[in-house]
Short mmCIF file of C-alpha atoms (C1' of nucleotides) in Angstrom, two decimals:
data_model
loop_
_atom_site.label_atom_id
_atom_site.label_comp_id
_atom_site.label_asym_id
_atom_site.label_seq_id
_atom_site.Cartn_x
_atom_site.Cartn_y
_atom_site.Cartn_z
CA MET A 174 0.00 0.00 0.00
CA THR A 175 1.36 3.37 -0.98
CA PRO A 176 1.50 6.04 1.70
CA PRO A 177 -0.50 9.01 0.51
CA ALA A 178 1.53 11.42 2.63
CA ILE A 179 5.00 11.99 3.95
CA MET A 180 5.61 13.49 7.37
CA TRP A 181 9.03 14.98 7.17
CA PHE A 182 10.65 15.42 10.56
CA ARG A 183 13.09 18.20 9.94
CA ARG A 184 14.07 19.16 13.44
CA ASP A 185 10.94 18.52 15.43
CA LEU A 186 11.63 15.09 16.79
CA ARG A 187 8.61 14.79 19.03
CA LEU A 188 5.18 13.28 18.80
CA SER A 189 3.13 14.89 21.54
CA ASP A 190 2.24 17.78 19.23
CA HIS A 191 1.26 15.35 16.50
CA PRO A 192 -1.03 12.74 18.04
CA ALA A 193 -2.90 12.34 14.77
CA LEU A 194 0.34 11.56 13.06
CA LEU A 195 1.00 8.66 15.30
CA ALA A 196 -2.34 7.11 14.44
CA ALA A 197 -1.77 7.77 10.76
CA ALA A 198 1.68 6.23 10.93
CA ASP A 199 0.27 3.20 12.68
CA SER A 200 -2.25 2.68 9.92
CA GLY A 201 0.37 3.15 7.24
CA GLU A 202 -1.23 6.24 5.77
CA VAL A 203 1.83 8.33 6.50
CA LEU A 204 5.51 7.74 6.00
CA PRO A 205 7.51 9.45 8.74
CA LEU A 206 10.78 10.62 7.23
CA PHE A 207 14.02 12.13 8.49
CA VAL A 208 16.78 13.23 6.16
CA LEU A 209 20.36 13.21 7.38
CA ASP A 210 22.36 15.69 5.41
CA ASP A 211 26.13 15.99 5.38
CA ARG A 212 26.19 18.64 8.05
CA LEU A 213 24.57 16.22 10.46
CA LEU A 214 27.04 13.46 9.75
CA GLY A 215 30.53 14.79 10.25
CA PRO A 216 33.34 12.66 11.61
CA ALA A 217 32.23 9.39 13.16
CA GLY A 218 32.00 9.14 16.90
CA GLU A 219 31.21 12.75 17.56
CA PRO A 220 29.00 13.00 20.68
CA ARG A 221 26.77 15.60 19.08
CA LYS A 222 25.82 13.04 16.48
CA HIS A 223 25.18 10.47 19.16
CA PHE A 224 22.61 12.79 20.65
CA LEU A 225 20.88 13.17 17.31
CA TYR A 226 21.07 9.47 16.57
CA ASP A 227 19.69 8.72 20.01
CA CYS A 228 16.87 11.20 19.42
CA LEU A 229 16.10 9.52 16.13
CA ARG A 230 16.20 6.12 17.74
CA ALA A 231 13.77 7.37 20.40
CA LEU A 232 11.46 8.79 17.75
CA ASP A 233 11.68 5.61 15.74
CA HIS A 234 10.79 3.63 18.81
CA ASP A 235 7.81 5.87 19.50
CA LEU A 236 6.70 5.42 15.93
CA GLY A 237 6.85 1.67 16.23
CA GLY A 238 9.93 1.35 14.05
CA ARG A 239 8.37 3.15 11.09
CA LEU A 240 10.73 6.11 10.84
CA HIS A 241 12.41 6.19 7.47
CA ILE A 242 15.88 7.71 7.53
CA ALA A 243 17.22 8.91 4.22
CA HIS A 244 20.51 10.62 3.42
CA GLY A 245 21.41 13.59 1.26
CA ASP A 246 20.28 17.09 0.44
CA PRO A 247 16.64 17.36 1.52
CA VAL A 248 15.81 19.57 -1.44
CA LYS A 249 16.63 16.61 -3.68
CA VAL A 250 15.90 13.66 -1.44
CA VAL A 251 12.44 14.57 -0.21
CA PRO A 252 10.92 15.06 -3.67
CA GLU A 253 12.63 11.88 -4.89
CA ILE A 254 11.09 9.82 -2.15
CA ALA A 255 7.73 11.52 -2.53
CA ARG A 256 7.67 10.64 -6.24
CA LYS A 257 8.89 7.13 -5.71
CA LEU A 258 6.08 6.53 -3.24
CA GLY A 259 3.51 8.39 -5.27
CA ALA A 260 2.86 10.56 -2.23
CA GLY A 261 0.29 13.28 -2.60
CA SER A 262 1.72 15.57 0.01
CA VAL A 263 4.70 16.34 2.21
CA HIS A 264 4.09 17.76 5.68
CA VAL A 265 6.80 19.56 7.56
CA SER A 266 7.28 22.23 10.20
CA ALA A 267 7.78 25.64 8.70
CA ASP A 268 10.75 27.89 8.47
CA THR A 269 13.24 26.55 10.89
CA GLY A 270 16.94 26.83 11.42
CA PRO A 271 18.99 26.60 8.27
CA TYR A 272 15.87 25.81 6.36
CA GLY A 273 14.39 29.23 6.37
CA ARG A 274 12.04 30.72 3.91
CA GLU A 275 14.48 30.24 1.04
CA ARG A 276 14.94 26.55 1.66
CA ASP A 277 11.22 25.99 1.98
CA GLU A 278 10.65 27.62 -1.37
CA GLN A 279 13.31 25.40 -2.95
CA VAL A 280 11.58 22.33 -1.59
CA ARG A 281 8.18 23.55 -2.72
CA THR A 282 9.49 24.13 -6.23
CA ALA A 283 11.23 20.77 -6.37
CA LEU A 284 8.04 19.01 -5.30
CA GLY A 285 6.14 20.35 -8.29
CA ASP A 286 2.58 18.99 -8.22
CA ILE A 287 3.00 17.35 -4.83
CA ASP A 288 1.51 19.43 -2.02
CA PHE A 289 3.92 21.00 0.42
CA VAL A 290 2.10 21.49 3.70
CA ARG A 291 3.44 23.35 6.68
CA THR A 292 2.36 21.90 9.97
CA GLY A 293 3.51 24.63 12.31
CA SER A 294 6.94 25.38 13.61
CA PRO A 295 9.12 24.68 16.61
CA TYR A 296 8.47 28.22 17.82
CA ALA A 297 5.68 29.64 19.94
CA VAL A 298 5.07 32.11 17.15
CA THR A 299 6.10 31.05 13.67
CA PRO A 300 8.96 33.24 12.37
CA GLY A 301 7.71 36.06 10.19
CA ARG A 302 4.42 36.50 12.01
CA VAL A 303 5.36 39.19 14.50
CA ARG A 304 5.60 42.48 12.62
CA LYS A 305 5.65 46.16 13.34
CA GLN A 306 2.58 48.28 12.55
CA ASP A 307 4.06 49.04 9.12
CA GLY A 308 4.56 45.35 8.38
CA GLU A 309 8.32 45.49 8.75
CA PRO A 310 10.17 43.00 10.94
CA TYR A 311 11.47 44.13 14.30
CA ARG A 312 15.12 45.04 14.53
CA VAL A 313 15.27 45.48 18.27
CA PHE A 314 14.63 42.78 20.81
CA THR A 315 12.60 44.61 23.45
CA PRO A 316 9.78 45.82 21.21
CA PHE A 317 9.79 42.43 19.48
CA ARG A 318 9.36 40.74 22.82
CA ARG A 319 6.47 43.02 23.68
CA ALA A 320 4.72 42.31 20.39
CA TRP A 321 5.53 38.62 20.64
CA LEU A 322 3.83 38.43 24.04
CA ASP A 323 0.85 40.38 22.72
CA HIS A 324 0.61 38.09 19.72
CA GLY A 325 0.26 35.08 22.01
CA TRP A 326 0.12 31.44 21.07
CA ARG A 327 -2.15 28.50 21.45
CA LYS A 328 -1.87 26.05 24.27
CA PRO A 329 0.52 23.18 23.74
CA ALA A 330 -1.08 20.13 22.24
CA LYS A 331 -2.41 17.78 24.84
CA SER A 332 -0.25 14.80 24.51
CA GLY A 333 -2.08 12.23 22.50
CA VAL A 334 0.82 9.89 22.82
CA ASP A 335 0.42 6.98 25.14
CA SER A 336 3.25 7.60 27.52
CA ALA A 337 3.91 3.90 27.67
CA ARG A 338 5.07 4.13 24.08
CA TRP A 339 7.61 6.79 24.76
CA THR A 340 11.10 5.58 24.84
CA THR A 341 12.14 4.86 28.34
CA LEU A 342 15.70 5.92 28.66
CA LYS A 343 17.08 3.40 31.02
CA GLY A 344 20.68 4.12 31.79
CA GLY A 345 20.33 7.61 30.39
CA ARG A 346 22.13 9.83 32.82
CA LYS A 347 20.21 12.49 34.66
CA ILE A 348 21.30 16.01 34.06
CA PRO A 349 24.06 16.08 36.63
CA ALA A 350 26.61 18.61 37.77
CA GLY A 351 28.05 19.83 34.49
CA LYS A 352 26.25 17.22 32.51
CA SER A 353 28.48 15.66 29.94
CA GLU A 354 25.74 13.59 28.44
CA LEU A 355 22.12 14.31 27.62
CA PRO A 356 19.60 11.53 27.46
CA ALA A 357 17.81 11.74 24.14
CA GLY A 358 14.20 12.00 23.15
CA GLU A 359 10.94 13.64 24.06
CA ARG A 360 10.42 11.88 27.34
CA ALA A 361 13.88 12.89 28.55
CA ALA A 362 13.22 16.47 27.49
CA LEU A 363 10.06 16.61 29.56
CA GLN A 364 11.88 15.14 32.52
CA VAL A 365 14.68 17.69 32.26
CA TRP A 366 12.09 20.44 32.01
CA ALA A 367 10.23 19.20 35.09
CA ASP A 368 13.48 19.05 37.06
CA PHE A 369 14.38 22.59 36.08
CA ARG A 370 10.89 24.00 36.55
CA ASP A 371 10.64 22.64 40.06
CA GLY A 372 14.23 23.45 40.92
CA ALA A 373 16.67 25.94 39.44
CA LEU A 374 13.96 28.08 37.81
CA ALA A 375 13.21 29.81 41.11
CA ASP A 376 16.73 31.25 41.23
CA TYR A 377 17.17 31.54 37.47
CA ASP A 378 17.92 35.27 37.48
CA ALA A 379 21.18 34.86 39.35
CA GLY A 380 21.75 31.14 39.00
CA ARG A 381 21.91 31.08 35.22
CA ASP A 382 25.07 33.18 35.29
CA ARG A 383 27.03 30.78 37.47
CA PRO A 384 28.92 28.20 35.42
CA ASP A 385 30.10 26.59 38.62
CA ARG A 386 26.51 25.65 39.44
CA ASN A 387 23.61 23.97 37.64
CA GLY A 388 21.46 27.07 37.31
CA THR A 389 20.52 26.80 33.63
CA SER A 390 17.70 24.78 32.11
CA TYR A 391 19.84 22.40 30.04
CA LEU A 392 17.01 22.44 27.53
CA SER A 393 18.85 23.98 24.59
CA ALA A 394 19.64 20.69 22.88
CA TYR A 395 16.07 19.50 23.24
CA LEU A 396 14.77 22.72 21.76
CA ARG A 397 17.33 22.54 18.98
CA TRP A 398 16.22 19.07 17.93
CA GLY A 399 12.58 19.68 18.64
CA CYS A 400 12.31 17.12 21.42
CA VAL A 401 10.17 19.61 23.27
CA HIS A 402 8.07 22.49 21.99
CA PRO A 403 8.59 25.94 23.52
CA ARG A 404 4.83 26.25 24.01
CA THR A 405 5.02 23.32 26.38
CA LEU A 406 7.51 25.30 28.45
CA LEU A 407 5.69 28.62 28.16
CA ALA A 408 2.45 27.07 29.35
CA ASP A 409 4.13 26.07 32.60
CA LEU A 410 5.63 29.48 33.34
CA GLY A 411 4.17 31.95 35.80
CA PRO A 412 4.40 35.72 36.14
CA GLY A 413 7.57 35.34 38.19
CA ASN A 414 9.49 33.67 35.36
CA GLU A 415 10.08 36.71 33.20
CA THR A 416 13.77 36.04 32.67
CA PHE A 417 13.36 32.52 31.40
CA ARG A 418 10.47 33.62 29.20
CA SER A 419 12.76 36.28 27.78
CA GLU A 420 15.34 33.66 26.94
CA LEU A 421 12.72 31.87 24.88
CA ALA A 422 11.80 35.22 23.34
CA TRP A 423 15.43 35.72 22.24
CA ARG A 424 15.28 32.35 20.49
CA GLU A 425 12.12 33.40 18.68
CA PHE A 426 13.52 36.82 17.86
CA TYR A 427 16.65 35.46 16.23
CA ALA A 428 14.67 32.85 14.30
CA ASP A 429 12.55 35.72 13.03
CA VAL A 430 15.58 37.80 12.09
CA LEU A 431 17.16 34.92 10.18
CA TRP A 432 13.88 34.10 8.48
CA HIS A 433 13.67 37.63 7.14
CA GLN A 434 17.36 37.88 6.31
CA PRO A 435 18.99 34.51 5.63
CA ARG A 436 22.20 36.27 4.58
CA THR A 437 22.86 37.17 8.21
CA ALA A 438 23.82 33.57 8.89
CA ARG A 439 27.11 34.40 7.19
CA GLU A 440 27.29 38.17 6.92
CA ASN A 441 27.19 41.09 9.29
CA TYR A 442 23.65 42.16 10.04
CA ASP A 443 24.97 45.69 10.33
CA ARG A 444 26.71 46.30 7.03
CA LYS A 445 28.88 49.07 8.31
CA PHE A 446 30.89 46.33 10.02
CA ASP A 447 31.88 45.02 6.59
CA LYS A 448 34.70 47.55 6.74
CA PHE A 449 35.80 46.48 10.19
CA GLU A 450 39.45 45.49 10.39
CA HIS A 451 40.15 41.92 11.54
CA ASP A 452 43.49 40.26 12.09
CA SER A 453 44.45 37.69 9.48
CA GLY A 454 47.36 35.55 8.47
CA ARG A 455 49.43 33.17 10.52
CA THR A 456 49.21 34.99 13.84
CA ALA A 457 45.42 35.14 13.76
CA GLN A 458 45.30 31.50 12.73
CA ARG A 459 47.58 30.45 15.59
CA ARG A 460 45.62 32.47 18.10
CA PHE A 461 42.37 31.04 16.81
CA GLU A 462 43.75 27.52 17.25
CA ALA A 463 44.86 28.32 20.78
CA TRP A 464 41.34 29.57 21.49
CA CYS A 465 39.73 26.46 20.00
CA GLU A 466 41.93 24.18 22.05
CA GLY A 467 41.60 26.12 25.28
CA ARG A 468 45.16 27.31 25.73
CA THR A 469 44.88 31.09 25.64
CA GLY A 470 46.30 31.48 29.13
CA TYR A 471 43.06 33.01 30.42
CA PRO A 472 41.54 30.50 32.85
CA VAL A 473 37.81 31.01 32.28
CA VAL A 474 38.27 31.18 28.53
CA ASP A 475 40.27 27.96 28.48
CA ALA A 476 37.87 26.21 30.83
CA GLY A 477 34.97 27.10 28.54
CA MET A 478 36.68 26.02 25.35
CA ARG A 479 37.72 22.76 26.92
CA GLN A 480 34.22 22.16 28.22
CA LEU A 481 32.99 22.62 24.66
CA LEU A 482 35.38 19.96 23.37
CA ALA A 483 34.73 17.61 26.26
CA GLU A 484 30.95 17.89 26.47
CA ASN A 485 29.83 19.52 23.24
CA TRP A 486 28.15 22.09 25.41
CA MET A 487 29.23 25.27 27.17
CA HIS A 488 27.60 27.35 29.86
CA ASN A 489 25.94 30.42 28.39
CA ARG A 490 27.80 32.98 30.48
CA VAL A 491 31.06 31.39 29.40
CA ARG A 492 29.96 31.44 25.75
CA MET A 493 29.71 35.20 26.03
CA ILE A 494 33.12 35.43 27.66
CA VAL A 495 34.94 33.26 25.12
CA ALA A 496 33.15 34.94 22.22
CA SER A 497 34.07 38.38 23.45
CA PHE A 498 37.64 37.21 23.90
CA LEU A 499 37.91 35.82 20.38
CA VAL A 500 36.45 38.88 18.74
CA LYS A 501 37.77 41.68 20.91
CA ASP A 502 41.03 40.32 22.31
CA LEU A 503 42.16 38.15 19.41
CA HIS A 504 40.53 40.29 16.67
CA VAL A 505 39.33 37.21 14.80
CA PRO A 506 36.18 37.47 12.63
CA TRP A 507 33.10 36.36 14.55
CA TRP A 508 32.18 33.77 11.93
CA TRP A 509 35.32 31.75 12.66
CA GLY A 510 34.14 31.31 16.21
CA ALA A 511 30.53 30.79 15.18
CA ARG A 512 31.57 27.96 12.87
CA HIS A 513 33.62 26.32 15.62
CA PHE A 514 30.59 26.53 17.91
CA MET A 515 28.25 25.08 15.29
CA ARG A 516 30.62 22.19 14.66
CA ASN A 517 30.90 21.31 18.31
CA LEU A 518 27.77 22.34 20.16
CA ILE A 519 25.11 19.73 20.78
CA ASP A 520 22.56 22.56 20.77
CA GLY A 521 24.08 24.54 17.88
CA ASP A 522 21.21 26.39 16.25
CA LEU A 523 22.01 28.53 13.23
CA ALA A 524 19.76 31.44 14.15
CA SER A 525 20.63 31.65 17.84
CA ASN A 526 24.31 30.90 17.38
CA GLN A 527 25.10 33.27 14.53
CA HIS A 528 23.09 36.13 15.94
CA ASN A 529 24.41 35.80 19.45
CA TRP A 530 27.90 35.94 17.96
CA GLN A 531 26.91 39.04 16.05
CA TRP A 532 25.49 40.49 19.23
CA VAL A 533 28.82 40.00 20.98
CA ALA A 534 30.75 41.33 18.00
CA GLY A 535 28.56 44.41 17.96
CA CYS A 536 27.43 43.93 14.37
CA GLY A 537 24.07 42.29 15.05
CA THR A 538 20.52 43.36 15.70
CA ASP A 539 20.17 45.16 18.96
CA ALA A 540 23.86 44.56 19.40
CA ALA A 541 25.88 45.18 22.51
CA PRO A 542 27.47 48.62 22.29
CA TYR A 543 30.90 48.27 20.76
CA PHE A 544 32.59 49.48 23.90
CA ARG A 545 31.17 46.65 25.96
CA ILE A 546 34.28 44.52 26.19
CA PHE A 547 34.41 41.73 28.73
CA ASN A 548 37.41 41.57 30.99
CA PRO A 549 38.04 37.80 31.10
CA ILE A 550 39.61 38.01 34.55
CA THR A 551 36.86 40.10 36.12
CA GLN A 552 34.23 37.88 34.55
CA GLY A 553 35.90 34.81 35.97
CA GLU A 554 36.10 36.30 39.44
CA LYS A 555 32.52 37.44 39.30
CA PHE A 556 30.83 34.33 37.95
CA ASP A 557 33.19 31.57 39.07
CA PRO A 558 34.16 33.14 42.40
CA ASN A 559 35.68 30.03 43.93
CA GLY A 560 37.33 28.85 40.72
CA ASP A 561 35.48 25.54 40.78
CA TYR A 562 34.44 25.78 37.13
CA VAL A 563 37.98 26.54 36.00
CA ARG A 564 39.52 23.70 37.98
CA LYS A 565 36.97 21.26 36.64
CA TYR A 566 38.02 21.75 33.04
CA VAL A 567 41.64 22.87 33.33
CA PRO A 568 43.63 20.10 35.01
CA GLU A 569 46.83 22.17 35.14
CA LEU A 570 45.10 24.48 37.59
CA ARG A 571 43.69 21.86 39.92
CA GLY A 572 46.45 22.52 42.42
CA VAL A 573 45.57 26.20 42.67
CA GLN A 574 43.31 26.99 45.59
CA GLY A 575 40.04 28.94 45.43
CA LYS A 576 39.80 32.18 43.54
CA ALA A 577 43.56 32.28 42.94
CA VAL A 578 42.94 30.41 39.65
CA HIS A 579 41.95 33.78 38.22
CA LYS A 580 45.22 35.50 39.14
CA LEU A 581 47.37 35.33 36.03
CA ASP A 582 50.64 35.96 37.87
CA LYS A 583 50.08 33.13 40.32
CA LEU A 584 49.48 30.25 37.93
CA PRO A 585 51.76 27.22 37.65
CA GLY A 586 54.32 26.96 34.88
CA GLU A 587 52.62 24.08 33.06
CA TYR A 588 49.64 26.35 32.34
CA PRO A 589 50.06 28.49 29.18
CA ALA A 590 51.10 32.12 29.55
CA PRO A 591 48.49 34.60 28.28
CA ILE A 592 48.72 34.77 24.49
CA VAL A 593 47.74 38.45 24.51
CA ASP A 594 47.50 41.28 27.00
CA HIS A 595 43.86 42.12 27.62
CA ALA A 596 44.37 45.83 28.29
CA ASP A 597 46.39 46.26 25.08
CA GLU A 598 43.95 44.36 22.88
CA ARG A 599 41.00 46.17 24.40
CA ARG A 600 42.52 49.44 23.25
CA VAL A 601 43.15 48.04 19.76
CA SER A 602 39.50 46.95 19.52
CA LEU A 603 38.21 50.32 20.62
CA GLU A 604 40.38 52.04 18.02
CA ARG A 605 39.12 49.76 15.26
CA TYR A 606 35.51 50.25 16.26
CA ASP A 607 36.13 53.94 16.29
CA ALA A 608 37.37 53.74 12.72
CA ILE A 609 34.08 52.39 11.35
CA ARG A 610 31.80 54.61 13.35
CA THR A 611 29.74 56.80 11.09
"C1'" DC B 227 23.98 40.10 30.26
"C1'" DG B 228 30.55 45.91 30.76
"C1'" DT B 229 34.62 48.34 32.29
"C1'" DC B 230 37.20 52.12 33.74
"C1'" DT B 231 37.80 56.23 36.20
"C1'" DG B 232 36.82 59.56 39.34
"C1'" DT B 233 34.07 61.09 43.26
"C1'" DT B 234 31.94 60.73 47.58
"C1'" DG B 235 31.30 59.37 52.04
"C1'" DA B 236 31.78 55.85 55.46
"C1'" DT B 237 35.10 53.08 58.14
"C1'" DT C 192 40.97 51.82 52.31
"C1'" DC C 193 36.94 50.80 50.01
"C1'" DA C 194 31.93 50.23 48.73
"C1'" DA C 195 28.71 52.64 46.03
"C1'" DC C 196 27.65 55.36 42.36
"C1'" DA C 197 27.77 58.35 38.21
"C1'" DG C 198 29.43 59.34 33.67
"C1'" DA C 199 32.03 58.19 29.59
"C1'" DC C 200 33.45 55.12 26.29
#
DNA sequence: CGTCTGTTGAT
DNA sequence: TCAACAGAC
């Protein structure tokens, strides 16, 4: 029997929002499909891929082993399969991640006579919907957030999935201190959410900035792969959870920005930064490599970069610190760092990642003022006051007691000397920003 | 989602 | 000597 429809799981690997789909899949009326493209493959054995594979395995389990996994460029593969099966329609979430408006149009064109049906999106408000009075997209976060809240969203779908069918993740580690492993799938996502909601959320305002603690939600990877829908989270939030709601709003804002301007995944949102002077050549390359490998000689920076390599995840506060360091102390183009993040982060999302980098670099929407340059030492002392985070990821510094891990002149010889002087490079950055100011 | 500098007033 | 704060970048 030929499936009359294809349900293409692009990055929404959950079923609770699609109870009808489950029934349709059971009866064979729908072919659930996931397409692995080259970007999702990468070198074998990469933990990020394990997470995705585990998510797919969980989804496949929930679908009773009916998930079809194809490989290649979705723009080619999806229409091929649709034709081969004689499918009448392809259903997929709209406008997400790298597959923004442009990609969707390519797919629609390639499908020809076959219907291309959007089934929603992994956002509370589908990108492109929140507009200013004049119909233009918002360029500044705060008014966007206001309008986004006013726009509202429907309640999350009542789970139509028999919870007994959900993959039980036996042996899947709980989100522990500095989790190095995330259990995959929808059920795990909901468990992580419940843990956070009933725990760290109460102290989120201050707690989220402490990399030495478990104050963040650890939901980014689940949101990235669509294991949980943001509406499910939003529905649980109360009036006291403004900060966490804002974090979700940032995710929606950047998805909206990228949807309107796909070029900003690679280029400066603010074009006057196209003239900004970066370092290049061998020195920049060497410094970039030192940054990637976590041997810049600045403890918090190195701890963060090593956490990224070890766990394919980095605490958000530390992401800001290392990003600021790369751009403003090493004078490397933001997209070098953004690419390194995308290649290594389990939660790497094109919209959030690229635009947060642009925010740090000062060239993005609503960007940080150019003069806002993090002092990596002060940041370390402020947010890792006892040095626990640094010691955890930088073995050379394990013998250094307490907050002394942040004192550059008191570090042991086996730890790298600072590759640059922060005060000097700060001045260089300010001069270069000055040069492009209009 | 910052830092630096200078000022003030308390210790 | 230093916390707290304002203003500039």
